[in-house]
Coordinates of C-alpha atoms in Angstrom, one line a residue:
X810 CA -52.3 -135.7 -103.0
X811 CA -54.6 -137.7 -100.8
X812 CA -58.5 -137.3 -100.7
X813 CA -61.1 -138.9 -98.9
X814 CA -64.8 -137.9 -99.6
X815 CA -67.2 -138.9 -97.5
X816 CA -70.8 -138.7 -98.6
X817 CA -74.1 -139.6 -97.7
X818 CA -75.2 -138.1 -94.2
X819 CA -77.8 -135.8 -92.8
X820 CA -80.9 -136.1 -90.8
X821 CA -83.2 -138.5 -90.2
X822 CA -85.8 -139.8 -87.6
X823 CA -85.0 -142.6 -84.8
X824 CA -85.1 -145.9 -86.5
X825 CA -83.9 -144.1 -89.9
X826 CA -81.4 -145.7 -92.1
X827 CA -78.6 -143.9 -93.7
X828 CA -75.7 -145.2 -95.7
X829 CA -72.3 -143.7 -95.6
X830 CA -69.9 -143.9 -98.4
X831 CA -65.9 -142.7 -98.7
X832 CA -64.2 -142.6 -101.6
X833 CA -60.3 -142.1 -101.9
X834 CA -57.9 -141.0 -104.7
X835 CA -54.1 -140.6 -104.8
X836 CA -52.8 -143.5 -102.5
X837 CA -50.1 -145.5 -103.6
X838 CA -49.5 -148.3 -101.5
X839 CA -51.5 -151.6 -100.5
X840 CA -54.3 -150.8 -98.5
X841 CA -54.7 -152.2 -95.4
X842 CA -57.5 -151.9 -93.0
X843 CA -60.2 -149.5 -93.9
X844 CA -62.8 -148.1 -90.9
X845 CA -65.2 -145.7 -89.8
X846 CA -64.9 -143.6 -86.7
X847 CA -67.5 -141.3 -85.2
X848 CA -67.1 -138.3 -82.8
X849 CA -70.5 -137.0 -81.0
X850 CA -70.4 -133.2 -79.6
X851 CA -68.0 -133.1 -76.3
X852 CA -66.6 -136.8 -76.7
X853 CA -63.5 -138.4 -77.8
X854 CA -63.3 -139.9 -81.4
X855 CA -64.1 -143.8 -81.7
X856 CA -64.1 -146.4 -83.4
X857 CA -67.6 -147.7 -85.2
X858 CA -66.0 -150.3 -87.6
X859 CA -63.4 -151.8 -89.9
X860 CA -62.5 -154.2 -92.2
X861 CA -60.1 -156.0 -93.8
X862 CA -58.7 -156.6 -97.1
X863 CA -60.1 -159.7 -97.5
X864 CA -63.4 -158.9 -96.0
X865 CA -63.0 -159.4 -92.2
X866 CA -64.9 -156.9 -90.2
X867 CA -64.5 -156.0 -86.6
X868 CA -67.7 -153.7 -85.1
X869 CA -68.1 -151.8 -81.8
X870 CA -70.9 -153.1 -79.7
X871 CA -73.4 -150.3 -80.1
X872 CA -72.9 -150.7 -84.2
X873 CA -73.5 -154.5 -84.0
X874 CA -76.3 -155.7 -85.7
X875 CA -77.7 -151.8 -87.0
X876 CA -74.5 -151.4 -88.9
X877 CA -72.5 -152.9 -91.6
X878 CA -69.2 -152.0 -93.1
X879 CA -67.8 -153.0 -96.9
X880 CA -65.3 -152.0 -99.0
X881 CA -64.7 -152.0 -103.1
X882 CA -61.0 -152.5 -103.4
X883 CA -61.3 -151.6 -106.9
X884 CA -63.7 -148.6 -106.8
X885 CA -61.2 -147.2 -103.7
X886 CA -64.7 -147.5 -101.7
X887 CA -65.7 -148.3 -98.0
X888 CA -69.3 -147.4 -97.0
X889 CA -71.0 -147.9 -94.0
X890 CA -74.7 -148.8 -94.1
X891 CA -76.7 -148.0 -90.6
X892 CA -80.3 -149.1 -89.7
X893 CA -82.1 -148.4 -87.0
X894 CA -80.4 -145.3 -86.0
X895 CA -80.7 -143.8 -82.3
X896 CA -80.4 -140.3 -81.8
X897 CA -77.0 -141.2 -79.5
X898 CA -75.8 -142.6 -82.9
X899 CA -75.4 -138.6 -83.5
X900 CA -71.9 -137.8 -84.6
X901 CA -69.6 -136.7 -87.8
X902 CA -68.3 -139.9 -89.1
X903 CA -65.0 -140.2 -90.3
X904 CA -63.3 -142.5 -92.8
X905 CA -60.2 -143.6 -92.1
X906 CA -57.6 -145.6 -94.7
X907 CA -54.4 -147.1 -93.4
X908 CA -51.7 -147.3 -95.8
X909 CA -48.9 -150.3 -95.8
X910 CA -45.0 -149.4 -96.3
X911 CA -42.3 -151.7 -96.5
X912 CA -40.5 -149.6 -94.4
X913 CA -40.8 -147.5 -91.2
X914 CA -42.8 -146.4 -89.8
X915 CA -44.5 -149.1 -91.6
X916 CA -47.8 -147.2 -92.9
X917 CA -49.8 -144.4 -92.3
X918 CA -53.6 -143.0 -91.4
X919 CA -55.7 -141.2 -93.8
X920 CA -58.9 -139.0 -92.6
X921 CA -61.7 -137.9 -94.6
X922 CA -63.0 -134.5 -93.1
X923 CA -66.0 -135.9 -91.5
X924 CA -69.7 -135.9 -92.6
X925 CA -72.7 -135.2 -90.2
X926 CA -75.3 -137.8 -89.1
X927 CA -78.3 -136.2 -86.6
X928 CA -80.8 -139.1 -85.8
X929 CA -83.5 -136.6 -84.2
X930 CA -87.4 -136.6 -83.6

C-alpha cells in the first residue's frame, strides 16, 4: 500500500518561514518527478514545484526565489522549504510522486492528503 506523509505546516506570521517535508513508503517502481502542489480556499489545485531525479527543479513564479524544492532518493523524501511567506501563500500543500512503468499507461500519480499552511497577522 502507498503512503505519503506530509509534515511540517501550520501558522505563522507574513515573512515566516516553514519547511514542508513528505515522506513515502510502499512504491515499487523508479521514481520519477517528485512536486508540490497547493490548493488555497475556492481555487483550483496548482502547481508550486518539482524536481527531477537528478536534481532539476522547475518553480512557479510566485514560489521563485521564497521557495526551494529537494528530494532524498534514498530517505523516499521531498521537502519544500518556504521563506518569506505571504498570507496569499495560504493553502493545504500537497505532495505528489509520479511513478514510472515500463508499460501503459506508463506511470502513475501519488497524493499525500494535504497539510495546512496559514501565513496570517
Amino acid at each position: 500500500q502507498v503512503q505519503l506523509v506530509e509534515s511540517g505546516g501550520g501558522f505563522v506570521r507574513p515573512g515566516g518561514s516553514l519547511r514542508l517535508s513528505c515522506t513515502f513508503s510502499g512504491i515499487t517502481f523508479p521514481i520519477n518527478k517528485m512536486a508540490w502542489y497547493r490548493q488555497a480556499p475556492g481555487k483550483q489545485r496548482e502547481l508550486v514545484a518539482d524536481i527531477t531525479p537528478v536534481g532539476y527543479t522547475n518553480y512557479r513564479m510566485f514560489a521563485k526565489g521564497r521557495f526551494t524544492i529537494s528530494r532524498d532518493n534514498a530517505k523516499k523524501l521531498v521537502s519544500l522549504e518556504m521563506n518569506n511567506l505571504k498570507p496569499e501563500d495560504t493553502a493545504i500543500y500537497y505532495c505528489n510522486v509520479e511513478e514510472l512503468w515500463d508499460a501503459p499507461p506508463y506511470g502513475k500519480d501519488y497524493w499525500g492528503e494535504g497539510v495546512l499552511v496559514t501565513v496570517s497577522l
